[in-house]
Amino acid sequence: MIIVMLGAPGAGKGTQADLICEELGLAHISTGDIFRANIKNGTPLGMEAKKYMDEGKLVPDELTVRILLDRVSKDDCKDGYVLDGFPRTIPQADVLKEALNKSDEKVDFAIDVEVPDEDIVNRMSGRRSCPKCGASYHIQYLPPKTEGICDHCGSELIHREDDKPETVLNRLNVYHAQTQPLIDYYRGEGVLHSIDGTKPRDEVFKAILGILKA
Ligand code: AP5
């Protein structure tokens, strides 16, 4: 099963992708996490990606697509995967479609997690992220068991550099201009499902599972 998570920055794509992967035994692939791991390790890819991410812009398609296609070719993806943060442009979606066609595969579900812009800045200002395992928390809605510490791996949580309000507004503008058109793209492919992302995390998950298991 191949699932694409769509939605604005902070809509809850990563939170739901984690739950789906745990439930269905799929690999969770977040291009944002791949870039952040490379930034942390000081790789040339990380240095290149950082220039764009710090300003809330998209990393160029050519670089992103190369990383993604390499990642989905790994063994842990052979039974399916959830793409969180990819594709983000029509050209990225076209490359994915073409690559999947070659192995007689396709995107089975595109789940659009809908959250209005007004709620996004609040979510981002309260988000705390684990720099090691990528887990995401919210100081008010989804707090870790111990303040500031990741439940899963015990690392110290951080407030992501690109979660500052001014960068979040740039990310939202980029989302509307370049990523939102993917909603029509996947509607045209007959695989789009929209869900209300303003509900509590577990209710959103229940709605997604209802779609995946229908
Ligand atoms: P990326 O890491 O993908 O960021 P994003 O899409 O902006 O999404 P986020 O991770 O910020 O949010 P999310 O929707 O996963 O929400 P979360 O579950 O954490 O990308 C970062 C950057 O990398 C991009 O700006 C770009 O530069 C680059 N990049 C990445 N992929 C790229 C690509 N394909 N092409 C080009 N460039 C790319 O939830 C948010 C908060 O809300 C959390 O605190 C969470 O606890 C809380 N929350 C979640 N669900 C709920 C709920 N139901 N109710 C209340 N709170 C909730």
PDB file of C-alpha atoms and ligand atoms in Angstrom:
ATOM      1  CA  MET A   1       0.000   0.000   0.000  1.00  0.00           C
ATOM      2  CA  ILE A   2       1.379   3.426  -0.941  1.00  0.00           C
ATOM      3  CA  ILE A   3      -0.124   6.407   0.859  1.00  0.00           C
ATOM      4  CA  VAL A   4       0.570  10.106   0.287  1.00  0.00           C
ATOM      5  CA  MET A   5      -0.161  12.534   3.136  1.00  0.00           C
ATOM      6  CA  LEU A   6      -1.234  15.998   1.966  1.00  0.00           C
ATOM      7  CA  GLY A   7      -1.906  19.095   4.043  1.00  0.00           C
ATOM      8  CA  ALA A   8      -0.461  22.434   5.106  1.00  0.00           C
ATOM      9  CA  PRO A   9       2.688  22.609   7.248  1.00  0.00           C
ATOM     10  CA  GLY A  10       1.623  21.599  10.741  1.00  0.00           C
ATOM     11  CA  ALA A  11      -1.664  20.001   9.659  1.00  0.00           C
ATOM     12  CA  GLY A  12      -0.649  16.773  11.396  1.00  0.00           C
ATOM     13  CA  LYS A  13       0.738  14.758   8.472  1.00  0.00           C
ATOM     14  CA  GLY A  14       3.694  13.434  10.460  1.00  0.00           C
ATOM     15  CA  THR A  15       1.586  12.661  13.541  1.00  0.00           C
ATOM     16  CA  GLN A  16      -0.906  10.649  11.485  1.00  0.00           C
ATOM     17  CA  ALA A  17       1.783   9.001   9.330  1.00  0.00           C
ATOM     18  CA  ASP A  18       3.387   7.637  12.517  1.00  0.00           C
ATOM     19  CA  LEU A  19       0.084   6.133  13.675  1.00  0.00           C
ATOM     20  CA  ILE A  20      -0.728   4.647  10.245  1.00  0.00           C
ATOM     21  CA  CYS A  21       2.721   3.057   9.960  1.00  0.00           C
ATOM     22  CA  GLU A  22       2.492   1.557  13.417  1.00  0.00           C
ATOM     23  CA  GLU A  23      -0.974   0.153  12.720  1.00  0.00           C
ATOM     24  CA  LEU A  24      -0.304  -1.184   9.216  1.00  0.00           C
ATOM     25  CA  GLY A  25       3.409  -2.001   9.448  1.00  0.00           C
ATOM     26  CA  LEU A  26       4.414   0.432   6.679  1.00  0.00           C
ATOM     27  CA  ALA A  27       7.604   2.499   6.360  1.00  0.00           C
ATOM     28  CA  HIS A  28       7.285   6.207   7.252  1.00  0.00           C
ATOM     29  CA  ILE A  29       9.162   8.397   4.801  1.00  0.00           C
ATOM     30  CA  SER A  30       9.409  12.087   5.604  1.00  0.00           C
ATOM     31  CA  THR A  31      11.533  14.140   3.216  1.00  0.00           C
ATOM     32  CA  GLY A  32      11.682  16.872   5.891  1.00  0.00           C
ATOM     33  CA  ASP A  33      13.172  14.369   8.390  1.00  0.00           C
ATOM     34  CA  ILE A  34      15.693  13.169   5.787  1.00  0.00           C
ATOM     35  CA  PHE A  35      16.811  16.763   5.170  1.00  0.00           C
ATOM     36  CA  ARG A  36      16.986  17.555   8.909  1.00  0.00           C
ATOM     37  CA  ALA A  37      19.097  14.430   9.580  1.00  0.00           C
ATOM     38  CA  ASN A  38      21.493  15.554   6.848  1.00  0.00           C
ATOM     39  CA  ILE A  39      21.669  19.074   8.296  1.00  0.00           C
ATOM     40  CA  LYS A  40      22.450  17.629  11.717  1.00  0.00           C
ATOM     41  CA  ASN A  41      25.228  15.456  10.261  1.00  0.00           C
ATOM     42  CA  GLY A  42      26.642  18.381   8.236  1.00  0.00           C
ATOM     43  CA  THR A  43      26.440  16.557   4.885  1.00  0.00           C
ATOM     44  CA  PRO A  44      26.653  18.503   1.569  1.00  0.00           C
ATOM     45  CA  LEU A  45      22.973  17.614   0.978  1.00  0.00           C
ATOM     46  CA  GLY A  46      22.084  19.029   4.388  1.00  0.00           C
ATOM     47  CA  MET A  47      24.003  22.265   3.758  1.00  0.00           C
ATOM     48  CA  GLU A  48      22.226  22.729   0.424  1.00  0.00           C
ATOM     49  CA  ALA A  49      18.757  21.945   1.831  1.00  0.00           C
ATOM     50  CA  LYS A  50      19.249  24.256   4.848  1.00  0.00           C
ATOM     51  CA  LYS A  51      19.492  27.347   2.623  1.00  0.00           C
ATOM     52  CA  TYR A  52      15.906  26.770   1.465  1.00  0.00           C
ATOM     53  CA  MET A  53      14.385  25.337   4.644  1.00  0.00           C
ATOM     54  CA  ASP A  54      15.494  28.230   6.863  1.00  0.00           C
ATOM     55  CA  GLU A  55      13.512  30.595   4.640  1.00  0.00           C
ATOM     56  CA  GLY A  56      10.478  28.330   4.411  1.00  0.00           C
ATOM     57  CA  LYS A  57      11.090  27.645   0.704  1.00  0.00           C
ATOM     58  CA  LEU A  58      10.991  24.264  -1.008  1.00  0.00           C
ATOM     59  CA  VAL A  59      14.216  22.393  -1.672  1.00  0.00           C
ATOM     60  CA  PRO A  60      14.623  22.134  -5.487  1.00  0.00           C
ATOM     61  CA  ASP A  61      12.712  19.264  -7.123  1.00  0.00           C
ATOM     62  CA  GLU A  62      15.765  17.664  -8.707  1.00  0.00           C
ATOM     63  CA  LEU A  63      17.520  17.165  -5.378  1.00  0.00           C
ATOM     64  CA  THR A  64      14.366  16.097  -3.510  1.00  0.00           C
ATOM     65  CA  VAL A  65      13.277  13.568  -6.121  1.00  0.00           C
ATOM     66  CA  ARG A  66      16.720  11.923  -6.191  1.00  0.00           C
ATOM     67  CA  ILE A  67      16.686  11.466  -2.407  1.00  0.00           C
ATOM     68  CA  LEU A  68      13.114  10.147  -2.387  1.00  0.00           C
ATOM     69  CA  LEU A  69      13.570   7.593  -5.174  1.00  0.00           C
ATOM     70  CA  ASP A  70      16.689   6.273  -3.477  1.00  0.00           C
ATOM     71  CA  ARG A  71      14.840   5.998  -0.146  1.00  0.00           C
ATOM     72  CA  VAL A  72      11.813   4.101  -1.487  1.00  0.00           C
ATOM     73  CA  SER A  73      14.108   1.557  -3.155  1.00  0.00           C
ATOM     74  CA  LYS A  74      15.232   0.298   0.288  1.00  0.00           C
ATOM     75  CA  ASP A  75      14.139  -3.063   1.654  1.00  0.00           C
ATOM     76  CA  ASP A  76      11.840  -1.681   4.359  1.00  0.00           C
ATOM     77  CA  CYS A  77       9.602  -0.143   1.658  1.00  0.00           C
ATOM     78  CA  LYS A  78       8.831  -3.333  -0.211  1.00  0.00           C
ATOM     79  CA  ASP A  79       5.537  -3.909   1.640  1.00  0.00           C
ATOM     80  CA  GLY A  80       4.450  -0.307   1.234  1.00  0.00           C
ATOM     81  CA  TYR A  81       5.074   3.110   2.734  1.00  0.00           C
ATOM     82  CA  VAL A  82       3.568   6.413   3.780  1.00  0.00           C
ATOM     83  CA  LEU A  83       4.983   9.533   2.134  1.00  0.00           C
ATOM     84  CA  ASP A  84       4.901  12.501   4.518  1.00  0.00           C
ATOM     85  CA  GLY A  85       5.915  15.767   2.823  1.00  0.00           C
ATOM     86  CA  PHE A  86       6.354  14.310  -0.659  1.00  0.00           C
ATOM     87  CA  PRO A  87       5.252  15.109  -3.311  1.00  0.00           C
ATOM     88  CA  ARG A  88       5.014  18.849  -2.776  1.00  0.00           C
ATOM     89  CA  THR A  89       4.877  20.031  -6.385  1.00  0.00           C
ATOM     90  CA  ILE A  90       3.209  18.720  -9.543  1.00  0.00           C
ATOM     91  CA  PRO A  91       6.602  17.818 -11.113  1.00  0.00           C
ATOM     92  CA  GLN A  92       7.427  15.744  -7.982  1.00  0.00           C
ATOM     93  CA  ALA A  93       4.075  13.957  -8.292  1.00  0.00           C
ATOM     94  CA  ASP A  94       4.720  13.259 -11.980  1.00  0.00           C
ATOM     95  CA  VAL A  95       8.152  11.749 -11.271  1.00  0.00           C
ATOM     96  CA  LEU A  96       6.663   9.568  -8.521  1.00  0.00           C
ATOM     97  CA  LYS A  97       3.865   8.387 -10.816  1.00  0.00           C
ATOM     98  CA  GLU A  98       6.320   7.525 -13.577  1.00  0.00           C
ATOM     99  CA  ALA A  99       8.632   5.638 -11.199  1.00  0.00           C
ATOM    100  CA  LEU A 100       5.716   3.656  -9.731  1.00  0.00           C
ATOM    101  CA  ASN A 101       4.335   2.865 -13.183  1.00  0.00           C
ATOM    102  CA  LYS A 102       7.589   1.113 -14.038  1.00  0.00           C
ATOM    103  CA  SER A 103       6.994  -1.425 -11.274  1.00  0.00           C
ATOM    104  CA  ASP A 104       3.234  -1.656 -11.865  1.00  0.00           C
ATOM    105  CA  GLU A 105       2.492   0.267  -8.688  1.00  0.00           C
ATOM    106  CA  LYS A 106       0.514   3.426  -7.954  1.00  0.00           C
ATOM    107  CA  VAL A 107      -0.441   5.742  -5.129  1.00  0.00           C
ATOM    108  CA  ASP A 108      -3.380   3.948  -3.472  1.00  0.00           C
ATOM    109  CA  PHE A 109      -4.549   6.741  -1.160  1.00  0.00           C
ATOM    110  CA  ALA A 110      -3.860  10.476  -0.954  1.00  0.00           C
ATOM    111  CA  ILE A 111      -5.075  11.695   2.437  1.00  0.00           C
ATOM    112  CA  ASP A 112      -5.568  15.455   2.684  1.00  0.00           C
ATOM    113  CA  VAL A 113      -5.531  16.589   6.321  1.00  0.00           C
ATOM    114  CA  GLU A 114      -7.481  19.863   6.309  1.00  0.00           C
ATOM    115  CA  VAL A 115      -6.630  22.537   8.903  1.00  0.00           C
ATOM    116  CA  PRO A 116      -7.332  26.281   8.367  1.00  0.00           C
ATOM    117  CA  ASP A 117      -4.347  28.661   8.255  1.00  0.00           C
ATOM    118  CA  GLU A 118      -5.521  30.384  11.467  1.00  0.00           C
ATOM    119  CA  ASP A 119      -4.875  27.211  13.476  1.00  0.00           C
ATOM    120  CA  ILE A 120      -1.484  26.479  11.932  1.00  0.00           C
ATOM    121  CA  VAL A 121       0.600  29.209  13.581  1.00  0.00           C
ATOM    122  CA  ASN A 122      -0.665  28.171  17.006  1.00  0.00           C
ATOM    123  CA  ARG A 123       0.156  24.528  16.325  1.00  0.00           C
ATOM    124  CA  MET A 124       3.669  25.361  15.165  1.00  0.00           C
ATOM    125  CA  SER A 125       4.467  27.630  18.101  1.00  0.00           C
ATOM    126  CA  GLY A 126       3.549  24.788  20.485  1.00  0.00           C
ATOM    127  CA  ARG A 127       5.203  21.986  18.536  1.00  0.00           C
ATOM    128  CA  ARG A 128       8.232  20.268  20.034  1.00  0.00           C
ATOM    129  CA  SER A 129      10.161  17.785  17.869  1.00  0.00           C
ATOM    130  CA  CYS A 130      12.610  15.020  18.567  1.00  0.00           C
ATOM    131  CA  PRO A 131      15.823  15.661  16.604  1.00  0.00           C
ATOM    132  CA  LYS A 132      16.758  11.980  16.876  1.00  0.00           C
ATOM    133  CA  CYS A 133      13.662   9.902  15.999  1.00  0.00           C
ATOM    134  CA  GLY A 134      11.464  12.624  14.460  1.00  0.00           C
ATOM    135  CA  ALA A 135       8.550  12.208  16.924  1.00  0.00           C
ATOM    136  CA  SER A 136       6.330  15.269  17.180  1.00  0.00           C
ATOM    137  CA  TYR A 137       4.613  16.685  20.290  1.00  0.00           C
ATOM    138  CA  HIS A 138       2.577  19.733  21.217  1.00  0.00           C
ATOM    139  CA  ILE A 139       3.019  21.439  24.582  1.00  0.00           C
ATOM    140  CA  GLN A 140      -0.770  21.760  24.945  1.00  0.00           C
ATOM    141  CA  TYR A 141      -2.457  19.120  22.749  1.00  0.00           C
ATOM    142  CA  LEU A 142       0.054  16.224  22.752  1.00  0.00           C
ATOM    143  CA  PRO A 143       2.568  16.750  25.562  1.00  0.00           C
ATOM    144  CA  PRO A 144       5.356  14.208  26.177  1.00  0.00           C
ATOM    145  CA  LYS A 145       5.173  12.216  29.433  1.00  0.00           C
ATOM    146  CA  THR A 146       8.191  14.119  30.796  1.00  0.00           C
ATOM    147  CA  GLU A 147       8.409  17.784  29.817  1.00  0.00           C
ATOM    148  CA  GLY A 148      11.022  18.372  27.105  1.00  0.00           C
ATOM    149  CA  ILE A 149      11.949  14.687  26.694  1.00  0.00           C
ATOM    150  CA  CYS A 150      10.998  12.319  23.839  1.00  0.00           C
ATOM    151  CA  ASP A 151       8.762   9.433  24.998  1.00  0.00           C
ATOM    152  CA  HIS A 152      10.257   7.113  22.391  1.00  0.00           C
ATOM    153  CA  CYS A 153      14.026   7.622  22.584  1.00  0.00           C
ATOM    154  CA  GLY A 154      14.659   9.887  25.593  1.00  0.00           C
ATOM    155  CA  SER A 155      16.279  12.687  23.557  1.00  0.00           C
ATOM    156  CA  GLU A 156      15.834  16.346  24.446  1.00  0.00           C
ATOM    157  CA  LEU A 157      13.034  17.917  22.372  1.00  0.00           C
ATOM    158  CA  ILE A 158      13.615  21.034  20.269  1.00  0.00           C
ATOM    159  CA  HIS A 159      11.525  23.855  18.831  1.00  0.00           C
ATOM    160  CA  ARG A 160      12.266  23.629  15.112  1.00  0.00           C
ATOM    161  CA  GLU A 161      14.076  26.625  13.605  1.00  0.00           C
ATOM    162  CA  ASP A 162      11.465  26.876  10.792  1.00  0.00           C
ATOM    163  CA  ASP A 163       8.552  26.944  13.283  1.00  0.00           C
ATOM    164  CA  LYS A 164       9.113  30.655  14.033  1.00  0.00           C
ATOM    165  CA  PRO A 165       5.903  32.568  13.112  1.00  0.00           C
ATOM    166  CA  GLU A 166       7.481  34.546  10.230  1.00  0.00           C
ATOM    167  CA  THR A 167       8.881  31.386   8.616  1.00  0.00           C
ATOM    168  CA  VAL A 168       5.586  29.554   9.160  1.00  0.00           C
ATOM    169  CA  LEU A 169       3.798  32.303   7.191  1.00  0.00           C
ATOM    170  CA  ASN A 170       6.274  31.834   4.305  1.00  0.00           C
ATOM    171  CA  ARG A 171       5.730  28.074   4.439  1.00  0.00           C
ATOM    172  CA  LEU A 172       1.976  28.584   4.275  1.00  0.00           C
ATOM    173  CA  ASN A 173       2.317  30.843   1.207  1.00  0.00           C
ATOM    174  CA  VAL A 174       4.545  28.264  -0.480  1.00  0.00           C
ATOM    175  CA  TYR A 175       2.043  25.543   0.418  1.00  0.00           C
ATOM    176  CA  HIS A 176      -0.886  27.389  -1.184  1.00  0.00           C
ATOM    177  CA  ALA A 177       1.075  28.252  -4.332  1.00  0.00           C
ATOM    178  CA  GLN A 178       2.925  25.004  -4.988  1.00  0.00           C
ATOM    179  CA  THR A 179       1.483  22.118  -2.973  1.00  0.00           C
ATOM    180  CA  GLN A 180      -2.267  22.730  -2.756  1.00  0.00           C
ATOM    181  CA  PRO A 181      -2.681  22.021  -6.521  1.00  0.00           C
ATOM    182  CA  LEU A 182      -1.848  18.388  -5.665  1.00  0.00           C
ATOM    183  CA  ILE A 183      -5.313  18.064  -4.131  1.00  0.00           C
ATOM    184  CA  ASP A 184      -6.856  18.381  -7.611  1.00  0.00           C
ATOM    185  CA  TYR A 185      -4.096  16.233  -9.074  1.00  0.00           C
ATOM    186  CA  TYR A 186      -4.922  13.288  -6.819  1.00  0.00           C
ATOM    187  CA  ARG A 187      -8.661  13.930  -7.119  1.00  0.00           C
ATOM    188  CA  GLY A 188      -8.129  13.430 -10.837  1.00  0.00           C
ATOM    189  CA  GLU A 189      -6.339  10.144 -10.105  1.00  0.00           C
ATOM    190  CA  GLY A 190      -9.389   9.014  -8.110  1.00  0.00           C
ATOM    191  CA  VAL A 191      -7.474   8.449  -4.855  1.00  0.00           C
ATOM    192  CA  LEU A 192      -8.109  11.664  -2.885  1.00  0.00           C
ATOM    193  CA  HIS A 193      -9.734  11.544   0.575  1.00  0.00           C
ATOM    194  CA  SER A 194     -10.116  14.726   2.643  1.00  0.00           C
ATOM    195  CA  ILE A 195     -10.436  14.619   6.404  1.00  0.00           C
ATOM    196  CA  ASP A 196     -11.026  17.240   9.076  1.00  0.00           C
ATOM    197  CA  GLY A 197      -7.626  17.721  10.756  1.00  0.00           C
ATOM    198  CA  THR A 198      -8.959  20.094  13.430  1.00  0.00           C
ATOM    199  CA  LYS A 199     -10.384  17.204  15.456  1.00  0.00           C
ATOM    200  CA  PRO A 200      -8.287  15.605  18.247  1.00  0.00           C
ATOM    201  CA  ARG A 201      -5.451  13.348  17.045  1.00  0.00           C
ATOM    202  CA  ASP A 202      -7.183  10.024  17.766  1.00  0.00           C
ATOM    203  CA  GLU A 203     -10.412  11.067  16.056  1.00  0.00           C
ATOM    204  CA  VAL A 204      -8.464  12.092  12.954  1.00  0.00           C
ATOM    205  CA  PHE A 205      -6.702   8.725  13.009  1.00  0.00           C
ATOM    206  CA  LYS A 206      -9.990   6.855  13.335  1.00  0.00           C
ATOM    207  CA  ALA A 207     -11.329   8.678  10.270  1.00  0.00           C
ATOM    208  CA  ILE A 208      -8.191   7.799   8.283  1.00  0.00           C
ATOM    209  CA  LEU A 209      -8.336   4.132   9.298  1.00  0.00           C
ATOM    210  CA  GLY A 210     -11.982   4.046   8.204  1.00  0.00           C
ATOM    211  CA  ILE A 211     -10.847   5.150   4.734  1.00  0.00           C
ATOM    212  CA  LEU A 212      -7.856   2.785   4.524  1.00  0.00           C
ATOM    213  CA  LYS A 213      -9.796  -0.243   5.719  1.00  0.00           C
ATOM    214  CA  ALA A 214     -13.047   0.400   3.808  1.00  0.00           C
TER     215      ALA A 214
HETATM  216  P1  AP5 B   1       8.420  19.050   6.608  1.00  0.00           P
HETATM  217  O1  AP5 B   1       9.226  18.542   7.709  1.00  0.00           O
HETATM  218  O2  AP5 B   1       7.737  18.079   5.676  1.00  0.00           O
HETATM  219  O3  AP5 B   1       7.396  20.087   7.186  1.00  0.00           O
HETATM  220  P2  AP5 B   1       5.869  20.400   6.817  1.00  0.00           P
HETATM  221  O4  AP5 B   1       5.187  19.780   5.662  1.00  0.00           O
HETATM  222  O5  AP5 B   1       5.892  21.857   6.782  1.00  0.00           O
HETATM  223  O6  AP5 B   1       5.126  19.660   7.869  1.00  0.00           O
HETATM  224  P3  AP5 B   1       5.447  19.652   9.337  1.00  0.00           P
HETATM  225  O7  AP5 B   1       6.391  18.565   9.680  1.00  0.00           O
HETATM  226  O8  AP5 B   1       5.843  21.031   9.767  1.00  0.00           O
HETATM  227  O9  AP5 B   1       3.993  19.383   9.925  1.00  0.00           O
HETATM  228  P4  AP5 B   1       3.063  18.106   9.922  1.00  0.00           P
HETATM  229  O10 AP5 B   1       1.922  18.310   8.982  1.00  0.00           O
HETATM  230  O11 AP5 B   1       3.851  16.839   9.790  1.00  0.00           O
HETATM  231  O12 AP5 B   1       2.463  18.264  11.369  1.00  0.00           O
HETATM  232  P5  AP5 B   1       2.807  17.517  12.747  1.00  0.00           P
HETATM  233  O13 AP5 B   1       2.261  16.130  12.708  1.00  0.00           O
HETATM  234  O14 AP5 B   1       4.232  17.699  13.134  1.00  0.00           O
HETATM  235  O15 AP5 B   1       9.297  20.004   5.671  1.00  0.00           O
HETATM  236  C1  AP5 B   1      10.140  21.013   6.193  1.00  0.00           C
HETATM  237  C2  AP5 B   1      10.882  21.685   5.059  1.00  0.00           C
HETATM  238  O16 AP5 B   1      11.676  20.712   4.323  1.00  0.00           O
HETATM  239  C3  AP5 B   1       9.993  22.332   3.980  1.00  0.00           C
HETATM  240  O17 AP5 B   1       9.580  23.629   4.365  1.00  0.00           O
HETATM  241  C4  AP5 B   1      10.949  22.303   2.767  1.00  0.00           C
HETATM  242  O18 AP5 B   1      11.879  23.342   2.841  1.00  0.00           O
HETATM  243  C5  AP5 B   1      11.692  20.990   2.924  1.00  0.00           C
HETATM  244  N1  AP5 B   1      11.010  19.881   2.222  1.00  0.00           N
HETATM  245  C6  AP5 B   1      10.478  18.756   2.783  1.00  0.00           C
HETATM  246  N2  AP5 B   1       9.935  17.960   1.841  1.00  0.00           N
HETATM  247  C7  AP5 B   1      10.115  18.589   0.651  1.00  0.00           C
HETATM  248  C8  AP5 B   1       9.753  18.296  -0.684  1.00  0.00           C
HETATM  249  N3  AP5 B   1       9.065  17.183  -1.013  1.00  0.00           N
HETATM  250  N4  AP5 B   1      10.106  19.167  -1.655  1.00  0.00           N
HETATM  251  C9  AP5 B   1      10.797  20.285  -1.370  1.00  0.00           C
HETATM  252  N5  AP5 B   1      11.158  20.648  -0.127  1.00  0.00           N
HETATM  253  C10 AP5 B   1      10.815  19.816   0.893  1.00  0.00           C
HETATM  254  O19 AP5 B   1       1.856  18.381  13.708  1.00  0.00           O
HETATM  255  C11 AP5 B   1       2.118  19.764  13.941  1.00  0.00           C
HETATM  256  C12 AP5 B   1       1.834  20.101  15.423  1.00  0.00           C
HETATM  257  O20 AP5 B   1       0.435  19.936  15.671  1.00  0.00           O
HETATM  258  C13 AP5 B   1       2.548  19.157  16.403  1.00  0.00           C
HETATM  259  O21 AP5 B   1       2.921  19.889  17.533  1.00  0.00           O
HETATM  260  C14 AP5 B   1       1.497  18.103  16.736  1.00  0.00           C
HETATM  261  O22 AP5 B   1       1.714  17.531  18.016  1.00  0.00           O
HETATM  262  C15 AP5 B   1       0.219  18.932  16.708  1.00  0.00           C
HETATM  263  N6  AP5 B   1      -0.934  18.140  16.261  1.00  0.00           N
HETATM  264  C16 AP5 B   1      -0.961  17.128  15.351  1.00  0.00           C
HETATM  265  N7  AP5 B   1      -2.210  16.675  15.181  1.00  0.00           N
HETATM  266  C17 AP5 B   1      -3.003  17.401  16.024  1.00  0.00           C
HETATM  267  C18 AP5 B   1      -4.405  17.434  16.285  1.00  0.00           C
HETATM  268  N8  AP5 B   1      -5.252  16.608  15.668  1.00  0.00           N
HETATM  269  N9  AP5 B   1      -4.850  18.339  17.180  1.00  0.00           N
HETATM  270  C19 AP5 B   1      -4.013  19.193  17.809  1.00  0.00           C
HETATM  271  N10 AP5 B   1      -2.663  19.227  17.604  1.00  0.00           N
HETATM  272  C20 AP5 B   1      -2.175  18.356  16.701  1.00  0.00           C
END
